[in-house]
Amino acid sequence: MNTYIGVDVGGTQIRVAIFPETGSVPIHQERISTRNTNESELDRLVSLISQLWPTEGKVLAIGVAAPGPLDSKAGVIFSAPNIPAWVDLPLRQVLKDRFCVPVALGNDANLAALGEWKYGAGQGHHNLLYMTISTGIGGGVISDDHLLLGEHGLATELGHVTILPDGPLCSCGQRGHVEAICSGTGIANYVAEEIQKGIPTRLPAKPRPTSKEIAQAARDGDALALAAMDRAAGFLGLALANYLHIFNPSIIILGGGVSRSGDVLFTPMKAAMHKYIIDPAYFKDLTITTAALGDNAGLLGALALAQEIQS
Amino acid sequence: MNTYIGVDVGGTQIRVAIFPETGSVPIHQERISTRNTNESELDRLVSLISQLWPTEGKVLAIGVAAPGPLDSKAGVIFSAPNIPAWVDLPLRQVLKDRFCVPVALGNDANLAALGEWKYGAGQGHHNLLYMTISTGIGGGVISDDHLLLGEHGLATELGHVTILPDGPLCSCGQRGHVEAICSGTGIANYVAEEIQKGIPTRLPAKPRPTSKEIAQAARDGDALALAAMDRAAGFLGLALANYLHIFNPSIIILGGGVSRSGDVLFTPMKAAMHKYIIDPAYFKDLTITTAALGDNAGLLGALALAQEIQS
C-alpha cells in the first residue's frame, strides 16, 4: 500500500503520521517532545521519520507543517519558536536528500486552514478564511480553491495587521495588531492592567488570570471579565469585517483556545461584524463556525499539502 | 479576423473597443457620455456595441469593466455611480442574450489590476497588489496568477478597511477606512478642516483646495500641505504594510491621481512601510511602482477578462 507522511513541528512536540494513499486516518503515528538536550532536533525528526517509514509500498510524498516565519516556496524555515538551532534551515531539501521523495513545507496556520478545508469544517467551500486565536493569532485563506501563499509563502499573517495605531504592544514588537488586542495574551494583558488600575473584579491579581479563566469569569457575570471579552470581541469583529472586504469568503472558521469562549465572545463579535460591514452582500451565504479538527488541523494540512504536490 | 470586445463603464463615459484576437491595440473604439436624458444607459450601451460589431470574423467574447458594487461571478451590477437605473442589473445575461457570445463582468479596480498585470507595469509577476487612489480607493490582487475575487466577486475592497477606528468619515458611511484618510477626498477634507482651524497656509480656503493642488503646494514647501501629504502617506504606508502581511506580493502598483503626487507622497509612504513591517523578508524582490496604463487599465482588463473566459 502506498502512503503519505505528515509531519507537524510544534514548539512543544513533533508529530509524525503515516497516512494511506486515500483517507485521512493515520495508519500509525508517534509524537516526541521538541526539545531534548542530547540530540539535535533535526536528527530526532529524521530518525522518527526513519523509524516509522513503511516497509511496504511507496511513500508518495512528505508534508511538513512548521511554525513561521518560513518561506514555504523555497522550503526554508527562517526561525522556529523553541528550536533556536533552526535558523535559515532548508528543511525541505534536507528531507528530500535524506528520503528521496517529494517534500513540501508550509506554515502551520496556513496548513491548518488547508486541513480544515479538505477534512474539517470547511469541506465543500471554495473561499475560506481561517483564524486561530490562542496565545498568538495565525491565519490561512483559501481563495477559489487555492491556498493563498504570496511570493515567498509569507501571506495571510492575519494576526499582524494594524487595526489600532498606537494600540497595545504585539509579540512582534509592533503596536495595535489584531493579535495584540484579540489573542489570549491580549485579553490577559488588558485584564492585568485593569486590575492594576483597581477596577473591581472577582478575578485574582495573582496568579495573573489566563484568557480561559477570564472567559469563564465572563460567563459567570464578572463585569471586568465581560468588558475584557467585549473589547477583544469588538476588535475581532472589526478585523473580520476587514477580512470580509478583503477576501469575501463563504466560511469563517475560528480555531484556538480563545475560539472556545462561547457566547461571551461570539455575540459581541458578530454584532461588531454587522456594525463595520460596508454591504450586507458580504453576509450572503456566509457561515461562521469553529474549527473541527482541533490539534490535528496542522497534521491533516500537512497530509493535504503532500497530496497536492503529488497530484 | 476574430476579435474581442472590451467595455469600460464609467461614471462619466462608456467606452467600447474592438481588439484583435492577439494583441492589445484596439482596431476601433468609441466613447459616449454615460448620462443622456433621452435614452436608457443600457440601450445606448447595447446600440454602441451593435454599431461597432465587426462585419468580418467572429467575436470570441465580451469583457465588461463596471464600477462596484457588483457580483462578478453572477454577472450582476447591484448599483452604479451616476446610473440610478442600474439596480440589480444582470448585465452579463442581458449582453449574452442580445449578442450570443460569452460575456464576463468585473469590478473596474479588479480589472485595472488584471490589465496592469497582463499589459502594464505588472507583466511577468505572479503576485501583484494594485491600488488606485483618486477620489476613492479601489484595489485588485493577483495571487499565484489568479485574480482574487472571493465567493461573489466582492473581494479586495482595499479602500474599505478600517485602520483608524473612530477616524474620519468614509464615502461608505463607516469611519477610519484607508479611503477616508488616504484618498484625494480624505486629503482635501483634512486640509479644509485645518484651514478652518486657522492653521497658516498659502492655500486658499475657497475654492476648497483639491488633492492635486495640495500635492503641488507640498512640492512648493507649504507647511500645511506637507503635513497633509505626510499624514496621508503615513497611513497609506501603514495600510500597505498590512497588505504586504496579508498578500506578500512581489509588486505594488499605485494608480489614480494621488499616485502622481511624487516624492511628497512616496518618501513618507515608504518610510512608514518600513516602520510598520514585521519582517524585512516582505521587501525581498518587492517592486513598488506607479500604474502604466492610465485610463486604459479598465478597458485592457476587460480585454484580459474576455480572453480568460474564452481560453
XYZ file of C-alpha atoms in Angstrom, chain A residues 5 8 17 50 74 77 94 101 223 238 264 280 292 299:
14
model
C 3.770 11.087 5.619
C 3.703 18.670 12.446
C 1.945 10.227 10.984
C 13.001 6.666 9.544
C 11.749 27.791 -1.036
C 12.497 27.854 7.948
C 17.320 18.180 3.891
C 10.641 11.554 -2.101
C -18.101 42.853 34.982
C -13.812 44.834 13.172
C -19.289 35.941 25.561
C -24.883 43.111 3.641
C -13.458 20.905 13.683
C -1.084 17.376 10.662
